[in-house]
């Protein structure tokens, strides 16, 4: 028992050397953004958390998280699809509770049993598995899909609840899935590197007794580098109660999001990414 306690203390000290919940994407995990430029502040929620999504001491994508609504605002990643199975283990983000907790995503069970964390303590900072049980007409909808990643670790990293929103089950398994699996494959032909930012617009409804927001819209945008001189971009948006996806230019999506958020003009990528 004493040995286990000492190992936990040592592990905690080692984890303190780094941080997954960061103060800026520009300084911590800029590699997931075209020209290392994240979206501007027009999408920023009242109580944000910038997460460099860490699994087994490696960053796999970046997420701007809305602590109050307990959903991601957006997730940013590199499109690198590969063969592999769909993970089954769901993870949470310890550092949303406090920077003294592990910097790598963990299972709820691990935190509850090895770090003396209560479910109440964990649930104050983020969505938990219980919030997504007994859903009617909704799924756990990935923003950053596991199928857009090349190996087991990178796919597992997408199975964090900080990358999940309540998504209409018909949309998730229908038109949105078609976009992720078919349209993205076609659109990325000839691309050397494709940067993706995918997000959710907060709605007026909630699940889990008001704990987790149900987005009104789901959207995705991509900026592809064909070579050093040529780039192309595209975007989609879907209402979260319809099985329909609307294909847009990047500029059109930014204008739609600007209207939906009612703030400053939204910019999702560096200006060198084409808006037309």
PDB file of C-alpha atoms in Angstrom:
ATOM      1  CA  UNK A   1       0.000   0.000   0.000  1.00  0.00           C
ATOM      2  CA  UNK A   2       2.835   2.377   0.905  1.00  0.00           C
ATOM      3  CA  UNK A   3       4.661   1.471  -2.312  1.00  0.00           C
ATOM      4  CA  UNK A   4       1.531   2.242  -4.366  1.00  0.00           C
ATOM      5  CA  UNK A   5       1.202   5.630  -2.651  1.00  0.00           C
ATOM      6  CA  UNK A   6       4.847   6.466  -3.353  1.00  0.00           C
ATOM      7  CA  UNK A   7       4.441   5.514  -7.010  1.00  0.00           C
ATOM      8  CA  UNK A   8       1.392   7.773  -7.293  1.00  0.00           C
ATOM      9  CA  UNK A   9       3.278  10.694  -5.756  1.00  0.00           C
ATOM     10  CA  UNK A  10       6.221  10.131  -8.087  1.00  0.00           C
ATOM     11  CA  UNK A  11       3.937   9.920 -11.104  1.00  0.00           C
ATOM     12  CA  UNK A  12       2.195  13.139 -10.096  1.00  0.00           C
ATOM     13  CA  UNK A  13       5.543  14.924  -9.791  1.00  0.00           C
ATOM     14  CA  UNK A  14       6.566  13.762 -13.241  1.00  0.00           C
ATOM     15  CA  UNK A  15       3.252  14.871 -14.761  1.00  0.00           C
ATOM     16  CA  UNK A  16       3.665  18.333 -13.262  1.00  0.00           C
ATOM     17  CA  UNK A  17       6.592  18.884 -15.612  1.00  0.00           C
ATOM     18  CA  UNK A  18       4.143  19.490 -18.441  1.00  0.00           C
ATOM     19  CA  UNK A  19       0.626  20.711 -19.004  1.00  0.00           C
ATOM     20  CA  UNK A  20      -2.098  19.671 -21.366  1.00  0.00           C
ATOM     21  CA  UNK A  21      -4.551  22.438 -20.510  1.00  0.00           C
ATOM     22  CA  UNK A  22      -2.529  25.370 -21.807  1.00  0.00           C
ATOM     23  CA  UNK A  23      -2.803  29.131 -22.133  1.00  0.00           C
ATOM     24  CA  UNK A  24      -2.233  29.371 -25.878  1.00  0.00           C
ATOM     25  CA  UNK A  25      -2.240  27.090 -28.918  1.00  0.00           C
ATOM     26  CA  UNK A  26       0.348  29.313 -30.608  1.00  0.00           C
ATOM     27  CA  UNK A  27       2.952  28.466 -27.979  1.00  0.00           C
ATOM     28  CA  UNK A  28       1.975  24.906 -27.025  1.00  0.00           C
ATOM     29  CA  UNK A  29       0.664  22.854 -29.984  1.00  0.00           C
ATOM     30  CA  UNK A  30       0.605  25.105 -33.062  1.00  0.00           C
ATOM     31  CA  UNK A  31       1.382  22.236 -35.459  1.00  0.00           C
ATOM     32  CA  UNK A  32      -2.301  21.389 -35.848  1.00  0.00           C
ATOM     33  CA  UNK A  33      -3.103  24.749 -37.458  1.00  0.00           C
ATOM     34  CA  UNK A  34      -2.265  25.987 -40.960  1.00  0.00           C
ATOM     35  CA  UNK A  35       0.658  28.422 -40.665  1.00  0.00           C
ATOM     36  CA  UNK A  36       0.412  27.809 -36.892  1.00  0.00           C
ATOM     37  CA  UNK A  37      -2.584  30.161 -36.772  1.00  0.00           C
ATOM     38  CA  UNK A  38      -5.644  29.066 -34.715  1.00  0.00           C
ATOM     39  CA  UNK A  39      -9.131  30.517 -35.279  1.00  0.00           C
ATOM     40  CA  UNK A  40      -9.586  34.035 -33.958  1.00  0.00           C
ATOM     41  CA  UNK A  41     -11.342  34.938 -30.704  1.00  0.00           C
ATOM     42  CA  UNK A  42     -14.789  35.314 -32.300  1.00  0.00           C
ATOM     43  CA  UNK A  43     -15.633  31.707 -31.282  1.00  0.00           C
ATOM     44  CA  UNK A  44     -14.173  31.891 -27.777  1.00  0.00           C
ATOM     45  CA  UNK A  45     -16.649  30.978 -25.013  1.00  0.00           C
ATOM     46  CA  UNK A  46     -17.027  32.737 -21.673  1.00  0.00           C
ATOM     47  CA  UNK A  47     -15.090  30.077 -19.767  1.00  0.00           C
ATOM     48  CA  UNK A  48     -12.630  28.481 -22.232  1.00  0.00           C
ATOM     49  CA  UNK A  49      -9.976  25.798 -21.866  1.00  0.00           C
ATOM     50  CA  UNK A  50      -7.250  25.312 -24.462  1.00  0.00           C
ATOM     51  CA  UNK A  51      -6.374  21.609 -24.590  1.00  0.00           C
ATOM     52  CA  UNK A  52      -3.403  20.084 -26.394  1.00  0.00           C
ATOM     53  CA  UNK A  53      -4.858  16.583 -26.542  1.00  0.00           C
ATOM     54  CA  UNK A  54      -2.209  14.331 -25.031  1.00  0.00           C
ATOM     55  CA  UNK A  55      -2.235  10.549 -25.048  1.00  0.00           C
ATOM     56  CA  UNK A  56       0.781   8.491 -23.945  1.00  0.00           C
ATOM     57  CA  UNK A  57       2.941  11.630 -23.849  1.00  0.00           C
ATOM     58  CA  UNK A  58       2.214  12.667 -27.428  1.00  0.00           C
ATOM     59  CA  UNK A  59      -0.009  15.449 -28.759  1.00  0.00           C
ATOM     60  CA  UNK A  60      -2.534  14.350 -31.372  1.00  0.00           C
ATOM     61  CA  UNK A  61      -4.840  17.351 -31.834  1.00  0.00           C
ATOM     62  CA  UNK A  62      -6.010  20.586 -30.215  1.00  0.00           C
ATOM     63  CA  UNK A  63      -9.404  21.402 -28.694  1.00  0.00           C
ATOM     64  CA  UNK A  64     -10.936  24.652 -27.511  1.00  0.00           C
ATOM     65  CA  UNK A  65     -13.334  23.524 -24.777  1.00  0.00           C
ATOM     66  CA  UNK A  66     -16.342  25.333 -23.302  1.00  0.00           C
ATOM     67  CA  UNK A  67     -16.222  24.580 -19.573  1.00  0.00           C
ATOM     68  CA  UNK A  68     -19.684  26.021 -18.886  1.00  0.00           C
ATOM     69  CA  UNK A  69     -21.535  24.135 -21.623  1.00  0.00           C
ATOM     70  CA  UNK A  70     -19.270  21.051 -21.318  1.00  0.00           C
ATOM     71  CA  UNK A  71     -18.753  20.685 -25.062  1.00  0.00           C
ATOM     72  CA  UNK A  72     -15.850  21.433 -27.412  1.00  0.00           C
ATOM     73  CA  UNK A  73     -16.034  24.654 -29.435  1.00  0.00           C
ATOM     74  CA  UNK A  74     -13.725  23.158 -32.048  1.00  0.00           C
ATOM     75  CA  UNK A  75     -11.054  20.505 -32.547  1.00  0.00           C
ATOM     76  CA  UNK A  76      -8.109  20.982 -34.937  1.00  0.00           C
ATOM     77  CA  UNK A  77      -6.085  18.155 -36.456  1.00  0.00           C
ATOM     78  CA  UNK A  78      -4.169  16.903 -39.478  1.00  0.00           C
ATOM     79  CA  UNK A  79      -6.132  14.633 -41.820  1.00  0.00           C
ATOM     80  CA  UNK A  80      -4.142  11.371 -42.003  1.00  0.00           C
ATOM     81  CA  UNK A  81      -6.584   8.482 -42.488  1.00  0.00           C
ATOM     82  CA  UNK A  82      -5.338   4.913 -42.217  1.00  0.00           C
ATOM     83  CA  UNK A  83      -6.625   1.391 -41.614  1.00  0.00           C
ATOM     84  CA  UNK A  84      -7.486   0.366 -38.092  1.00  0.00           C
ATOM     85  CA  UNK A  85     -10.223  -0.607 -35.682  1.00  0.00           C
ATOM     86  CA  UNK A  86     -12.500   1.760 -33.818  1.00  0.00           C
ATOM     87  CA  UNK A  87     -11.465   2.146 -30.149  1.00  0.00           C
ATOM     88  CA  UNK A  88     -13.897   1.273 -27.362  1.00  0.00           C
ATOM     89  CA  UNK A  89     -12.384   3.026 -24.337  1.00  0.00           C
ATOM     90  CA  UNK A  90     -13.679   6.490 -23.439  1.00  0.00           C
ATOM     91  CA  UNK A  91     -11.342   9.001 -21.773  1.00  0.00           C
ATOM     92  CA  UNK A  92     -11.601  12.300 -19.884  1.00  0.00           C
ATOM     93  CA  UNK A  93      -9.275  15.264 -19.329  1.00  0.00           C
ATOM     94  CA  UNK A  94      -7.799  15.317 -15.785  1.00  0.00           C
ATOM     95  CA  UNK A  95      -6.283  18.778 -16.034  1.00  0.00           C
ATOM     96  CA  UNK A  96      -9.674  20.406 -16.478  1.00  0.00           C
ATOM     97  CA  UNK A  97      -9.985  19.810 -12.731  1.00  0.00           C
ATOM     98  CA  UNK A  98      -6.539  21.121 -11.821  1.00  0.00           C
ATOM     99  CA  UNK A  99      -3.011  21.293 -13.321  1.00  0.00           C
ATOM    100  CA  UNK A 100      -1.865  18.970 -10.525  1.00  0.00           C
ATOM    101  CA  UNK A 101      -3.531  16.028 -12.256  1.00  0.00           C
ATOM    102  CA  UNK A 102      -2.020  14.000 -15.140  1.00  0.00           C
ATOM    103  CA  UNK A 103      -1.383  15.848 -18.386  1.00  0.00           C
ATOM    104  CA  UNK A 104      -2.487  12.856 -20.440  1.00  0.00           C
ATOM    105  CA  UNK A 105      -6.117  11.846 -20.907  1.00  0.00           C
ATOM    106  CA  UNK A 106      -7.259   9.037 -18.624  1.00  0.00           C
ATOM    107  CA  UNK A 107     -10.216   6.728 -18.038  1.00  0.00           C
ATOM    108  CA  UNK A 108     -12.740   7.822 -15.432  1.00  0.00           C
ATOM    109  CA  UNK A 109     -12.090   4.567 -13.584  1.00  0.00           C
ATOM    110  CA  UNK A 110      -8.371   5.339 -13.267  1.00  0.00           C
ATOM    111  CA  UNK A 111      -8.977   8.775 -11.776  1.00  0.00           C
ATOM    112  CA  UNK A 112     -11.625   7.521  -9.364  1.00  0.00           C
ATOM    113  CA  UNK A 113      -9.567   4.589  -8.127  1.00  0.00           C
ATOM    114  CA  UNK A 114      -5.973   5.803  -8.184  1.00  0.00           C
ATOM    115  CA  UNK A 115      -6.135   9.563  -7.721  1.00  0.00           C
ATOM    116  CA  UNK A 116      -8.860   9.877  -5.059  1.00  0.00           C
ATOM    117  CA  UNK A 117     -11.044  11.880  -7.437  1.00  0.00           C
ATOM    118  CA  UNK A 118     -14.780  11.844  -6.846  1.00  0.00           C
ATOM    119  CA  UNK A 119     -17.266  11.669  -9.704  1.00  0.00           C
ATOM    120  CA  UNK A 120     -18.745  14.949  -8.473  1.00  0.00           C
ATOM    121  CA  UNK A 121     -15.342  16.610  -8.643  1.00  0.00           C
ATOM    122  CA  UNK A 122     -14.719  15.311 -12.160  1.00  0.00           C
ATOM    123  CA  UNK A 123     -18.189  16.260 -13.410  1.00  0.00           C
ATOM    124  CA  UNK A 124     -17.790  19.902 -12.354  1.00  0.00           C
ATOM    125  CA  UNK A 125     -15.101  20.439 -14.975  1.00  0.00           C
ATOM    126  CA  UNK A 126     -16.409  18.470 -17.963  1.00  0.00           C
ATOM    127  CA  UNK A 127     -18.892  15.953 -19.335  1.00  0.00           C
ATOM    128  CA  UNK A 128     -18.679  12.432 -17.928  1.00  0.00           C
ATOM    129  CA  UNK A 129     -19.860   9.047 -19.226  1.00  0.00           C
ATOM    130  CA  UNK A 130     -23.086   9.229 -17.206  1.00  0.00           C
ATOM    131  CA  UNK A 131     -24.123  12.372 -19.130  1.00  0.00           C
ATOM    132  CA  UNK A 132     -24.260  10.424 -22.384  1.00  0.00           C
ATOM    133  CA  UNK A 133     -26.225   7.420 -21.157  1.00  0.00           C
ATOM    134  CA  UNK A 134     -29.856   6.757 -22.116  1.00  0.00           C
ATOM    135  CA  UNK A 135     -29.844   9.261 -24.983  1.00  0.00           C
ATOM    136  CA  UNK A 136     -32.877   9.439 -27.252  1.00  0.00           C
ATOM    137  CA  UNK A 137     -32.245  10.360 -30.868  1.00  0.00           C
ATOM    138  CA  UNK A 138     -28.685  11.494 -30.093  1.00  0.00           C
ATOM    139  CA  UNK A 139     -25.217   9.942 -30.267  1.00  0.00           C
ATOM    140  CA  UNK A 140     -21.828  10.749 -28.854  1.00  0.00           C
ATOM    141  CA  UNK A 141     -20.697  12.700 -31.886  1.00  0.00           C
ATOM    142  CA  UNK A 142     -16.973  13.050 -32.517  1.00  0.00           C
ATOM    143  CA  UNK A 143     -15.772  16.390 -33.795  1.00  0.00           C
ATOM    144  CA  UNK A 144     -12.365  14.950 -34.678  1.00  0.00           C
ATOM    145  CA  UNK A 145     -13.240  11.474 -36.038  1.00  0.00           C
ATOM    146  CA  UNK A 146     -11.076   8.476 -35.199  1.00  0.00           C
ATOM    147  CA  UNK A 147     -11.116   7.311 -38.831  1.00  0.00           C
ATOM    148  CA  UNK A 148      -9.142  10.398 -39.901  1.00  0.00           C
ATOM    149  CA  UNK A 149      -6.086   9.104 -38.026  1.00  0.00           C
ATOM    150  CA  UNK A 150      -3.446   6.535 -38.986  1.00  0.00           C
ATOM    151  CA  UNK A 151      -2.856   4.285 -35.976  1.00  0.00           C
ATOM    152  CA  UNK A 152      -4.195   2.893 -32.716  1.00  0.00           C
ATOM    153  CA  UNK A 153      -2.851   5.611 -30.405  1.00  0.00           C
ATOM    154  CA  UNK A 154      -4.029   8.527 -32.529  1.00  0.00           C
ATOM    155  CA  UNK A 155      -7.479   6.965 -32.917  1.00  0.00           C
ATOM    156  CA  UNK A 156      -7.758   6.267 -29.194  1.00  0.00           C
ATOM    157  CA  UNK A 157      -6.879   9.906 -28.492  1.00  0.00           C
ATOM    158  CA  UNK A 158     -10.078  11.016 -30.254  1.00  0.00           C
ATOM    159  CA  UNK A 159     -12.152   9.023 -27.740  1.00  0.00           C
ATOM    160  CA  UNK A 160     -12.057  11.738 -25.110  1.00  0.00           C
ATOM    161  CA  UNK A 161     -15.339  13.302 -24.010  1.00  0.00           C
ATOM    162  CA  UNK A 162     -13.738  16.713 -24.589  1.00  0.00           C
ATOM    163  CA  UNK A 163     -13.970  15.883 -28.329  1.00  0.00           C
ATOM    164  CA  UNK A 164     -17.649  14.854 -28.147  1.00  0.00           C
ATOM    165  CA  UNK A 165     -20.995  16.633 -28.565  1.00  0.00           C
ATOM    166  CA  UNK A 166     -24.596  15.360 -28.450  1.00  0.00           C
ATOM    167  CA  UNK A 167     -25.242  14.838 -32.167  1.00  0.00           C
ATOM    168  CA  UNK A 168     -28.414  13.832 -33.953  1.00  0.00           C
ATOM    169  CA  UNK A 169     -28.054  10.085 -34.502  1.00  0.00           C
ATOM    170  CA  UNK A 170     -29.387  10.165 -38.073  1.00  0.00           C
ATOM    171  CA  UNK A 171     -27.001  12.968 -39.000  1.00  0.00           C
ATOM    172  CA  UNK A 172     -24.069  11.288 -37.253  1.00  0.00           C
ATOM    173  CA  UNK A 173     -24.607   7.986 -39.032  1.00  0.00           C
ATOM    174  CA  UNK A 174     -25.874   9.488 -42.287  1.00  0.00           C
ATOM    175  CA  UNK A 175     -24.976  12.698 -44.103  1.00  0.00           C
ATOM    176  CA  UNK A 176     -22.207  13.687 -41.662  1.00  0.00           C
ATOM    177  CA  UNK A 177     -20.607  10.252 -41.909  1.00  0.00           C
ATOM    178  CA  UNK A 178     -20.781  10.484 -45.699  1.00  0.00           C
ATOM    179  CA  UNK A 179     -18.900  13.777 -45.544  1.00  0.00           C
ATOM    180  CA  UNK A 180     -16.221  12.386 -43.232  1.00  0.00           C
ATOM    181  CA  UNK A 181     -15.679   9.163 -45.200  1.00  0.00           C
ATOM    182  CA  UNK A 182     -16.473  10.025 -48.824  1.00  0.00           C
ATOM    183  CA  UNK A 183     -16.363  13.766 -49.459  1.00  0.00           C
ATOM    184  CA  UNK A 184     -13.132  14.218 -47.487  1.00  0.00           C
ATOM    185  CA  UNK A 185     -11.499  11.391 -49.460  1.00  0.00           C
ATOM    186  CA  UNK A 186     -12.406  13.047 -52.756  1.00  0.00           C
ATOM    187  CA  UNK A 187     -11.564  16.580 -51.703  1.00  0.00           C
ATOM    188  CA  UNK A 188      -8.130  15.700 -50.321  1.00  0.00           C
ATOM    189  CA  UNK A 189      -6.867  14.060 -53.504  1.00  0.00           C
ATOM    190  CA  UNK A 190      -3.623  15.750 -54.490  1.00  0.00           C
ATOM    191  CA  UNK A 191      -3.125  17.285 -51.040  1.00  0.00           C
ATOM    192  CA  UNK A 192       0.234  16.981 -49.303  1.00  0.00           C
ATOM    193  CA  UNK A 193      -1.052  18.253 -45.945  1.00  0.00           C
ATOM    194  CA  UNK A 194      -4.659  18.900 -44.954  1.00  0.00           C
ATOM    195  CA  UNK A 195      -5.460  20.957 -41.849  1.00  0.00           C
ATOM    196  CA  UNK A 196      -8.957  20.518 -40.414  1.00  0.00           C
ATOM    197  CA  UNK A 197     -10.908  22.600 -37.913  1.00  0.00           C
ATOM    198  CA  UNK A 198     -14.283  21.099 -36.970  1.00  0.00           C
ATOM    199  CA  UNK A 199     -16.667  22.616 -34.468  1.00  0.00           C
ATOM    200  CA  UNK A 200     -20.087  22.976 -32.892  1.00  0.00           C
ATOM    201  CA  UNK A 201     -22.304  26.022 -32.422  1.00  0.00           C
ATOM    202  CA  UNK A 202     -23.938  26.073 -28.964  1.00  0.00           C
ATOM    203  CA  UNK A 203     -27.707  25.628 -29.006  1.00  0.00           C
ATOM    204  CA  UNK A 204     -30.584  26.384 -26.633  1.00  0.00           C
ATOM    205  CA  UNK A 205     -31.148  22.807 -25.449  1.00  0.00           C
ATOM    206  CA  UNK A 206     -29.282  20.584 -23.002  1.00  0.00           C
ATOM    207  CA  UNK A 207     -28.983  16.938 -22.022  1.00  0.00           C
ATOM    208  CA  UNK A 208     -28.057  15.387 -18.655  1.00  0.00           C
ATOM    209  CA  UNK A 209     -30.386  17.636 -16.651  1.00  0.00           C
ATOM    210  CA  UNK A 210     -28.959  20.813 -18.109  1.00  0.00           C
ATOM    211  CA  UNK A 211     -25.309  19.840 -17.798  1.00  0.00           C
ATOM    212  CA  UNK A 212     -24.289  19.340 -21.450  1.00  0.00           C
ATOM    213  CA  UNK A 213     -25.272  21.628 -24.303  1.00  0.00           C
ATOM    214  CA  UNK A 214     -26.807  20.215 -27.464  1.00  0.00           C
ATOM    215  CA  UNK A 215     -25.278  22.186 -30.386  1.00  0.00           C
ATOM    216  CA  UNK A 216     -27.550  23.835 -32.913  1.00  0.00           C
ATOM    217  CA  UNK A 217     -25.073  23.227 -35.749  1.00  0.00           C
ATOM    218  CA  UNK A 218     -22.038  21.058 -36.512  1.00  0.00           C
ATOM    219  CA  UNK A 219     -19.455  22.379 -38.974  1.00  0.00           C
ATOM    220  CA  UNK A 220     -16.128  21.422 -40.500  1.00  0.00           C
ATOM    221  CA  UNK A 221     -13.494  23.260 -42.535  1.00  0.00           C
ATOM    222  CA  UNK A 222     -10.314  22.191 -44.294  1.00  0.00           C
ATOM    223  CA  UNK A 223      -7.269  23.906 -45.758  1.00  0.00           C
ATOM    224  CA  UNK A 224      -5.153  21.747 -48.049  1.00  0.00           C
ATOM    225  CA  UNK A 225      -1.603  22.396 -49.195  1.00  0.00           C
ATOM    226  CA  UNK A 226      -1.250  20.981 -52.711  1.00  0.00           C
ATOM    227  CA  UNK A 227       2.343  22.234 -52.939  1.00  0.00           C
ATOM    228  CA  UNK A 228       4.357  25.236 -51.742  1.00  0.00           C
ATOM    229  CA  UNK A 229       2.410  27.593 -54.012  1.00  0.00           C
ATOM    230  CA  UNK A 230      -1.089  26.115 -54.253  1.00  0.00           C
ATOM    231  CA  UNK A 231      -3.768  25.671 -51.597  1.00  0.00           C
ATOM    232  CA  UNK A 232      -7.457  24.811 -51.659  1.00  0.00           C
ATOM    233  CA  UNK A 233     -10.161  24.957 -49.020  1.00  0.00           C
ATOM    234  CA  UNK A 234     -13.723  23.826 -48.398  1.00  0.00           C
ATOM    235  CA  UNK A 235     -16.263  23.653 -45.594  1.00  0.00           C
ATOM    236  CA  UNK A 236     -19.601  22.167 -44.534  1.00  0.00           C
ATOM    237  CA  UNK A 237     -22.276  22.913 -41.970  1.00  0.00           C
ATOM    238  CA  UNK A 238     -25.276  20.919 -40.751  1.00  0.00           C
ATOM    239  CA  UNK A 239     -28.208  21.714 -38.505  1.00  0.00           C
ATOM    240  CA  UNK A 240     -28.136  19.280 -35.594  1.00  0.00           C
ATOM    241  CA  UNK A 241     -31.729  18.166 -36.046  1.00  0.00           C
ATOM    242  CA  UNK A 242     -31.583  17.343 -39.772  1.00  0.00           C
ATOM    243  CA  UNK A 243     -29.787  14.665 -41.777  1.00  0.00           C
ATOM    244  CA  UNK A 244     -28.392  17.184 -44.279  1.00  0.00           C
ATOM    245  CA  UNK A 245     -24.928  18.644 -44.896  1.00  0.00           C
ATOM    246  CA  UNK A 246     -24.403  21.875 -46.820  1.00  0.00           C
ATOM    247  CA  UNK A 247     -21.140  22.230 -48.766  1.00  0.00           C
ATOM    248  CA  UNK A 248     -19.680  25.752 -48.594  1.00  0.00           C
ATOM    249  CA  UNK A 249     -16.563  27.705 -49.381  1.00  0.00           C
ATOM    250  CA  UNK A 250     -14.375  28.566 -46.395  1.00  0.00           C
ATOM    251  CA  UNK A 251     -15.429  32.200 -46.689  1.00  0.00           C
ATOM    252  CA  UNK A 252     -19.109  31.268 -46.706  1.00  0.00           C
ATOM    253  CA  UNK A 253     -18.743  29.161 -43.561  1.00  0.00           C
ATOM    254  CA  UNK A 254     -16.914  31.973 -41.768  1.00  0.00           C
ATOM    255  CA  UNK A 255     -19.755  34.359 -42.675  1.00  0.00           C
ATOM    256  CA  UNK A 256     -22.423  31.880 -41.502  1.00  0.00           C
ATOM    257  CA  UNK A 257     -20.610  31.361 -38.186  1.00  0.00           C
ATOM    258  CA  UNK A 258     -20.270  35.123 -37.780  1.00  0.00           C
ATOM    259  CA  UNK A 259     -24.061  35.425 -38.080  1.00  0.00           C
ATOM    260  CA  UNK A 260     -24.754  32.488 -35.753  1.00  0.00           C
ATOM    261  CA  UNK A 261     -22.416  33.754 -33.027  1.00  0.00           C
ATOM    262  CA  UNK A 262     -23.337  37.412 -33.513  1.00  0.00           C
ATOM    263  CA  UNK A 263     -19.885  38.700 -32.648  1.00  0.00           C
ATOM    264  CA  UNK A 264     -16.842  39.792 -34.630  1.00  0.00           C
ATOM    265  CA  UNK A 265     -16.037  38.338 -38.040  1.00  0.00           C
ATOM    266  CA  UNK A 266     -14.969  34.710 -37.674  1.00  0.00           C
ATOM    267  CA  UNK A 267     -11.604  33.637 -39.124  1.00  0.00           C
ATOM    268  CA  UNK A 268     -10.832  29.908 -39.018  1.00  0.00           C
ATOM    269  CA  UNK A 269      -7.501  29.802 -40.862  1.00  0.00           C
ATOM    270  CA  UNK A 270      -4.515  31.965 -41.729  1.00  0.00           C
ATOM    271  CA  UNK A 271      -5.303  34.487 -44.490  1.00  0.00           C
ATOM    272  CA  UNK A 272      -3.266  32.465 -47.046  1.00  0.00           C
ATOM    273  CA  UNK A 273      -5.962  29.808 -47.078  1.00  0.00           C
ATOM    274  CA  UNK A 274      -8.387  30.645 -49.955  1.00  0.00           C
ATOM    275  CA  UNK A 275     -11.864  31.825 -48.977  1.00  0.00           C
ATOM    276  CA  UNK A 276     -13.501  31.388 -52.402  1.00  0.00           C
TER     277      UNK A 276
END
